[in-house]
Amino acid sequence: MTLSDIAEGLEVVARQRDRGVAVADDTGTPLAERLREHADGLPCTPEATATLVEAYTAGRSVGDAADGAGITPMTAAKALHRCGVAGVTPFAPTRRGIVRDWLDGRLPRSEAVELTGGDEADFALATYVETHDPIPAVERAVDAYLAGGGPLGRGLGSGSRGTGGLGSGALGTGGLGSGALGTADLGDALGTPEDLR
């Protein structure tokens, strides 16, 4: 059987209208307005989150961006995580596994805190990150903001914003504790021995 045999008897009785390409461009919509419908899932107001994202994507540290938004560095780190910024957790994968073990009831909290370095604030942030996923609609809103003229253009996470992500004291002075996202945590993540730093 050939194609002409298959097509025998077929005829076109109507023409398809060319309706053009549908365009939905809301890149001019302010970020705070885009975040408003997801306010219940954010740890701070949409306005504070928008101010935070704008400052952080302009290269300011989490601590400085938090000050500009009128929130604490801990709340800022939580908000950035919910916006889809990768690398907000203060722990390397092994330490995050310890937090998950505690959440699953395999370790007592005191032991989990001790095994992760003993810093309560870091442990609290890591717990938040493990129990709250980024909000996909908020991630898309932040992506659209960045694509529409945000300071760094496209690209979330993995240290692509600011000055190398959240390491080396990015939370600023008075951040989340003595080891909060500092060099000790980065060394663990990179597998660098103490004496080589």
PDB file of C-alpha atoms in Angstrom:
ATOM      1  CA  MET A   1       0.000   0.000   0.000  1.00  0.00           C
ATOM      2  CA  THR A   2       1.373   3.412  -0.937  1.00  0.00           C
ATOM      3  CA  LEU A   3       0.707   6.836   0.524  1.00  0.00           C
ATOM      4  CA  SER A   4      -1.544   7.724  -2.371  1.00  0.00           C
ATOM      5  CA  ASP A   5      -3.677   4.646  -1.580  1.00  0.00           C
ATOM      6  CA  ILE A   6      -3.938   5.724   2.063  1.00  0.00           C
ATOM      7  CA  ALA A   7      -4.811   9.324   1.155  1.00  0.00           C
ATOM      8  CA  GLU A   8      -7.380   8.324  -1.465  1.00  0.00           C
ATOM      9  CA  GLY A   9     -10.727   9.915  -0.700  1.00  0.00           C
ATOM     10  CA  LEU A  10      -9.390  12.480   1.760  1.00  0.00           C
ATOM     11  CA  GLU A  11     -10.275  16.077   1.061  1.00  0.00           C
ATOM     12  CA  VAL A  12      -9.982  19.392   2.862  1.00  0.00           C
ATOM     13  CA  VAL A  13     -13.381  20.927   3.526  1.00  0.00           C
ATOM     14  CA  ALA A  14     -12.342  23.884   5.703  1.00  0.00           C
ATOM     15  CA  ARG A  15      -9.303  26.072   6.047  1.00  0.00           C
ATOM     16  CA  GLN A  16      -7.541  26.758   9.329  1.00  0.00           C
ATOM     17  CA  ARG A  17      -7.433  30.404  10.256  1.00  0.00           C
ATOM     18  CA  ASP A  18      -4.050  31.848  11.100  1.00  0.00           C
ATOM     19  CA  ARG A  19      -4.595  33.424  14.499  1.00  0.00           C
ATOM     20  CA  GLY A  20      -0.988  34.511  15.020  1.00  0.00           C
ATOM     21  CA  VAL A  21       1.173  33.849  18.038  1.00  0.00           C
ATOM     22  CA  ALA A  22      -0.282  34.352  21.489  1.00  0.00           C
ATOM     23  CA  VAL A  23       1.867  36.687  23.537  1.00  0.00           C
ATOM     24  CA  ALA A  24       1.770  36.976  27.302  1.00  0.00           C
ATOM     25  CA  ASP A  25       4.515  39.292  28.475  1.00  0.00           C
ATOM     26  CA  ASP A  26       4.330  40.431  32.057  1.00  0.00           C
ATOM     27  CA  THR A  27       8.006  41.300  32.492  1.00  0.00           C
ATOM     28  CA  GLY A  28       6.938  44.864  33.282  1.00  0.00           C
ATOM     29  CA  THR A  29       4.916  43.737  36.313  1.00  0.00           C
ATOM     30  CA  PRO A  30       6.674  44.647  39.582  1.00  0.00           C
ATOM     31  CA  LEU A  31       8.116  41.639  41.410  1.00  0.00           C
ATOM     32  CA  ALA A  32       6.210  42.388  44.631  1.00  0.00           C
ATOM     33  CA  GLU A  33       2.947  42.250  42.689  1.00  0.00           C
ATOM     34  CA  ARG A  34       3.900  38.897  41.146  1.00  0.00           C
ATOM     35  CA  LEU A  35       4.684  37.505  44.593  1.00  0.00           C
ATOM     36  CA  ARG A  36       1.507  38.782  46.253  1.00  0.00           C
ATOM     37  CA  GLU A  37      -0.638  35.730  45.411  1.00  0.00           C
ATOM     38  CA  HIS A  38       1.986  33.481  47.059  1.00  0.00           C
ATOM     39  CA  ALA A  39       2.375  35.566  50.222  1.00  0.00           C
ATOM     40  CA  ASP A  40       1.183  32.722  52.468  1.00  0.00           C
ATOM     41  CA  GLY A  41       4.151  30.576  51.424  1.00  0.00           C
ATOM     42  CA  LEU A  42       6.796  33.254  51.985  1.00  0.00           C
ATOM     43  CA  PRO A  43       8.479  33.886  55.355  1.00  0.00           C
ATOM     44  CA  CYS A  44       8.086  37.665  54.929  1.00  0.00           C
ATOM     45  CA  THR A  45       5.893  40.079  52.978  1.00  0.00           C
ATOM     46  CA  PRO A  46       5.980  40.099  49.165  1.00  0.00           C
ATOM     47  CA  GLU A  47       7.369  43.642  49.312  1.00  0.00           C
ATOM     48  CA  ALA A  48      10.213  42.597  51.624  1.00  0.00           C
ATOM     49  CA  THR A  49      10.893  39.535  49.445  1.00  0.00           C
ATOM     50  CA  ALA A  50      11.018  41.687  46.298  1.00  0.00           C
ATOM     51  CA  THR A  51      13.378  44.178  47.970  1.00  0.00           C
ATOM     52  CA  LEU A  52      15.535  41.270  49.156  1.00  0.00           C
ATOM     53  CA  VAL A  53      15.711  39.649  45.702  1.00  0.00           C
ATOM     54  CA  GLU A  54      16.469  42.983  44.036  1.00  0.00           C
ATOM     55  CA  ALA A  55      19.301  43.748  46.472  1.00  0.00           C
ATOM     56  CA  TYR A  56      20.698  40.211  46.466  1.00  0.00           C
ATOM     57  CA  THR A  57      20.706  39.950  42.676  1.00  0.00           C
ATOM     58  CA  ALA A  58      22.470  43.318  42.555  1.00  0.00           C
ATOM     59  CA  GLY A  59      25.383  41.679  44.388  1.00  0.00           C
ATOM     60  CA  ARG A  60      24.706  42.537  48.030  1.00  0.00           C
ATOM     61  CA  SER A  61      25.258  39.925  50.743  1.00  0.00           C
ATOM     62  CA  VAL A  62      22.321  38.194  52.397  1.00  0.00           C
ATOM     63  CA  GLY A  63      22.883  40.293  55.534  1.00  0.00           C
ATOM     64  CA  ASP A  64      23.000  43.593  53.641  1.00  0.00           C
ATOM     65  CA  ALA A  65      20.002  42.641  51.495  1.00  0.00           C
ATOM     66  CA  ALA A  66      18.112  41.658  54.670  1.00  0.00           C
ATOM     67  CA  ASP A  67      18.880  45.048  56.245  1.00  0.00           C
ATOM     68  CA  GLY A  68      17.564  46.796  53.148  1.00  0.00           C
ATOM     69  CA  ALA A  69      14.376  44.728  53.278  1.00  0.00           C
ATOM     70  CA  GLY A  70      13.922  45.309  57.014  1.00  0.00           C
ATOM     71  CA  ILE A  71      14.133  41.610  57.932  1.00  0.00           C
ATOM     72  CA  THR A  72      16.598  39.377  59.763  1.00  0.00           C
ATOM     73  CA  PRO A  73      19.327  37.499  57.861  1.00  0.00           C
ATOM     74  CA  MET A  74      17.661  34.199  58.870  1.00  0.00           C
ATOM     75  CA  THR A  75      14.334  35.288  57.354  1.00  0.00           C
ATOM     76  CA  ALA A  76      16.183  36.530  54.270  1.00  0.00           C
ATOM     77  CA  ALA A  77      17.897  33.157  53.776  1.00  0.00           C
ATOM     78  CA  LYS A  78      14.530  31.400  54.134  1.00  0.00           C
ATOM     79  CA  ALA A  79      12.905  33.757  51.619  1.00  0.00           C
ATOM     80  CA  LEU A  80      15.720  33.302  49.093  1.00  0.00           C
ATOM     81  CA  HIS A  81      15.369  29.528  49.453  1.00  0.00           C
ATOM     82  CA  ARG A  82      11.601  29.730  48.806  1.00  0.00           C
ATOM     83  CA  CYS A  83      12.405  31.871  45.726  1.00  0.00           C
ATOM     84  CA  GLY A  84      14.517  29.025  44.344  1.00  0.00           C
ATOM     85  CA  VAL A  85      17.997  30.317  45.122  1.00  0.00           C
ATOM     86  CA  ALA A  86      20.268  27.278  45.391  1.00  0.00           C
ATOM     87  CA  GLY A  87      22.958  27.066  48.033  1.00  0.00           C
ATOM     88  CA  VAL A  88      21.111  28.792  50.861  1.00  0.00           C
ATOM     89  CA  THR A  89      21.574  25.858  53.225  1.00  0.00           C
ATOM     90  CA  PRO A  90      24.448  26.324  55.668  1.00  0.00           C
ATOM     91  CA  PHE A  91      25.459  22.658  55.497  1.00  0.00           C
ATOM     92  CA  ALA A  92      27.232  20.418  53.038  1.00  0.00           C
ATOM     93  CA  PRO A  93      25.345  17.299  51.841  1.00  0.00           C
ATOM     94  CA  THR A  94      26.672  15.077  54.655  1.00  0.00           C
ATOM     95  CA  ARG A  95      25.484  17.485  57.335  1.00  0.00           C
ATOM     96  CA  ARG A  96      22.134  17.878  55.562  1.00  0.00           C
ATOM     97  CA  GLY A  97      21.828  14.091  55.799  1.00  0.00           C
ATOM     98  CA  ILE A  98      22.221  14.380  59.577  1.00  0.00           C
ATOM     99  CA  VAL A  99      19.374  16.920  59.665  1.00  0.00           C
ATOM    100  CA  ARG A 100      17.219  14.521  57.613  1.00  0.00           C
ATOM    101  CA  ASP A 101      18.101  11.691  60.023  1.00  0.00           C
ATOM    102  CA  TRP A 102      16.857  13.860  62.901  1.00  0.00           C
ATOM    103  CA  LEU A 103      13.685  14.763  60.985  1.00  0.00           C
ATOM    104  CA  ASP A 104      13.072  11.052  60.311  1.00  0.00           C
ATOM    105  CA  GLY A 105      13.489  10.262  64.027  1.00  0.00           C
ATOM    106  CA  ARG A 106      16.726   8.291  63.664  1.00  0.00           C
ATOM    107  CA  LEU A 107      18.765  10.714  65.811  1.00  0.00           C
ATOM    108  CA  PRO A 108      17.978  12.778  68.888  1.00  0.00           C
ATOM    109  CA  ARG A 109      18.059  16.527  68.212  1.00  0.00           C
ATOM    110  CA  SER A 110      20.938  17.217  70.613  1.00  0.00           C
ATOM    111  CA  GLU A 111      23.105  14.635  68.850  1.00  0.00           C
ATOM    112  CA  ALA A 112      22.145  15.941  65.400  1.00  0.00           C
ATOM    113  CA  VAL A 113      23.037  19.519  66.406  1.00  0.00           C
ATOM    114  CA  GLU A 114      26.370  18.332  67.803  1.00  0.00           C
ATOM    115  CA  LEU A 115      27.187  16.269  64.690  1.00  0.00           C
ATOM    116  CA  THR A 116      26.468  19.240  62.425  1.00  0.00           C
ATOM    117  CA  GLY A 117      28.757  21.567  64.341  1.00  0.00           C
ATOM    118  CA  GLY A 118      26.724  22.668  67.317  1.00  0.00           C
ATOM    119  CA  ASP A 119      25.358  25.934  65.926  1.00  0.00           C
ATOM    120  CA  GLU A 120      21.633  26.220  66.702  1.00  0.00           C
ATOM    121  CA  ALA A 121      20.944  28.927  64.097  1.00  0.00           C
ATOM    122  CA  ASP A 122      22.606  26.955  61.288  1.00  0.00           C
ATOM    123  CA  PHE A 123      20.671  23.866  62.362  1.00  0.00           C
ATOM    124  CA  ALA A 124      17.396  25.817  62.357  1.00  0.00           C
ATOM    125  CA  LEU A 125      18.026  27.154  58.837  1.00  0.00           C
ATOM    126  CA  ALA A 126      19.028  23.708  57.557  1.00  0.00           C
ATOM    127  CA  THR A 127      15.841  22.276  59.081  1.00  0.00           C
ATOM    128  CA  TYR A 128      13.766  24.929  57.310  1.00  0.00           C
ATOM    129  CA  VAL A 129      15.458  24.191  53.979  1.00  0.00           C
ATOM    130  CA  GLU A 130      14.850  20.442  54.396  1.00  0.00           C
ATOM    131  CA  THR A 131      11.171  20.916  55.285  1.00  0.00           C
ATOM    132  CA  HIS A 132      10.183  23.693  52.838  1.00  0.00           C
ATOM    133  CA  ASP A 133      10.637  23.289  49.092  1.00  0.00           C
ATOM    134  CA  PRO A 134      11.067  26.287  46.808  1.00  0.00           C
ATOM    135  CA  ILE A 135       7.712  27.515  45.470  1.00  0.00           C
ATOM    136  CA  PRO A 136       7.639  26.859  41.678  1.00  0.00           C
ATOM    137  CA  ALA A 137       5.400  29.859  40.898  1.00  0.00           C
ATOM    138  CA  VAL A 138       7.663  32.139  42.943  1.00  0.00           C
ATOM    139  CA  GLU A 139      10.734  30.732  41.155  1.00  0.00           C
ATOM    140  CA  ARG A 140       9.078  31.552  37.821  1.00  0.00           C
ATOM    141  CA  ALA A 141       8.206  35.069  39.013  1.00  0.00           C
ATOM    142  CA  VAL A 142      11.804  35.702  40.080  1.00  0.00           C
ATOM    143  CA  ASP A 143      13.062  34.237  36.777  1.00  0.00           C
ATOM    144  CA  ALA A 144      10.719  36.562  34.873  1.00  0.00           C
ATOM    145  CA  TYR A 145      11.918  39.522  36.949  1.00  0.00           C
ATOM    146  CA  LEU A 146      15.538  38.675  36.178  1.00  0.00           C
ATOM    147  CA  ALA A 147      14.808  38.100  32.490  1.00  0.00           C
ATOM    148  CA  GLY A 148      12.975  41.413  32.289  1.00  0.00           C
ATOM    149  CA  GLY A 149      15.827  43.530  33.523  1.00  0.00           C
ATOM    150  CA  GLY A 150      16.885  42.299  36.935  1.00  0.00           C
ATOM    151  CA  PRO A 151      20.519  43.166  37.730  1.00  0.00           C
ATOM    152  CA  LEU A 152      22.044  39.795  36.834  1.00  0.00           C
ATOM    153  CA  GLY A 153      19.792  38.639  34.017  1.00  0.00           C
ATOM    154  CA  ARG A 154      18.855  34.953  33.981  1.00  0.00           C
ATOM    155  CA  GLY A 155      20.228  32.261  36.210  1.00  0.00           C
ATOM    156  CA  LEU A 156      19.277  31.249  39.718  1.00  0.00           C
ATOM    157  CA  GLY A 157      21.212  29.377  42.295  1.00  0.00           C
ATOM    158  CA  SER A 158      24.529  27.644  42.544  1.00  0.00           C
ATOM    159  CA  GLY A 159      26.221  30.855  43.574  1.00  0.00           C
ATOM    160  CA  SER A 160      25.285  32.645  40.360  1.00  0.00           C
ATOM    161  CA  ARG A 161      23.928  35.615  42.300  1.00  0.00           C
ATOM    162  CA  GLY A 162      25.956  37.997  44.329  1.00  0.00           C
ATOM    163  CA  THR A 163      29.541  37.343  45.173  1.00  0.00           C
ATOM    164  CA  GLY A 164      29.856  33.595  45.152  1.00  0.00           C
ATOM    165  CA  GLY A 165      26.615  32.519  46.736  1.00  0.00           C
ATOM    166  CA  LEU A 166      26.274  32.362  50.496  1.00  0.00           C
ATOM    167  CA  GLY A 167      29.749  31.379  51.589  1.00  0.00           C
ATOM    168  CA  SER A 168      32.517  33.290  53.317  1.00  0.00           C
ATOM    169  CA  GLY A 169      30.317  35.162  55.747  1.00  0.00           C
ATOM    170  CA  ALA A 170      27.774  36.311  53.180  1.00  0.00           C
ATOM    171  CA  LEU A 171      25.195  36.779  55.907  1.00  0.00           C
ATOM    172  CA  GLY A 172      27.287  39.635  57.206  1.00  0.00           C
ATOM    173  CA  THR A 173      28.214  40.408  60.762  1.00  0.00           C
ATOM    174  CA  GLY A 174      25.649  39.311  63.259  1.00  0.00           C
ATOM    175  CA  GLY A 175      24.478  36.661  60.807  1.00  0.00           C
ATOM    176  CA  LEU A 176      23.327  33.232  61.853  1.00  0.00           C
ATOM    177  CA  GLY A 177      26.058  32.291  64.271  1.00  0.00           C
ATOM    178  CA  SER A 178      29.767  31.771  64.481  1.00  0.00           C
ATOM    179  CA  GLY A 179      29.973  29.204  61.701  1.00  0.00           C
ATOM    180  CA  ALA A 180      27.030  30.403  59.674  1.00  0.00           C
ATOM    181  CA  LEU A 181      27.893  29.721  56.096  1.00  0.00           C
ATOM    182  CA  GLY A 182      31.487  30.633  56.747  1.00  0.00           C
ATOM    183  CA  THR A 183      34.709  29.025  55.612  1.00  0.00           C
ATOM    184  CA  ALA A 184      34.341  25.925  57.787  1.00  0.00           C
ATOM    185  CA  ASP A 185      31.077  25.022  56.089  1.00  0.00           C
ATOM    186  CA  LEU A 186      32.459  25.693  52.614  1.00  0.00           C
ATOM    187  CA  GLY A 187      35.550  23.619  53.355  1.00  0.00           C
ATOM    188  CA  ASP A 188      33.342  20.678  54.250  1.00  0.00           C
ATOM    189  CA  ALA A 189      31.361  21.148  51.063  1.00  0.00           C
ATOM    190  CA  LEU A 190      34.485  21.261  48.928  1.00  0.00           C
ATOM    191  CA  GLY A 191      36.373  18.586  50.829  1.00  0.00           C
ATOM    192  CA  THR A 192      39.269  20.923  51.654  1.00  0.00           C
ATOM    193  CA  PRO A 193      41.271  19.987  54.744  1.00  0.00           C
ATOM    194  CA  GLU A 194      41.653  22.683  57.413  1.00  0.00           C
ATOM    195  CA  ASP A 195      45.420  23.022  56.894  1.00  0.00           C
ATOM    196  CA  LEU A 196      45.024  23.843  53.169  1.00  0.00           C
ATOM    197  CA  ARG A 197      42.761  26.852  53.670  1.00  0.00           C
TER     198      ARG A 197
END
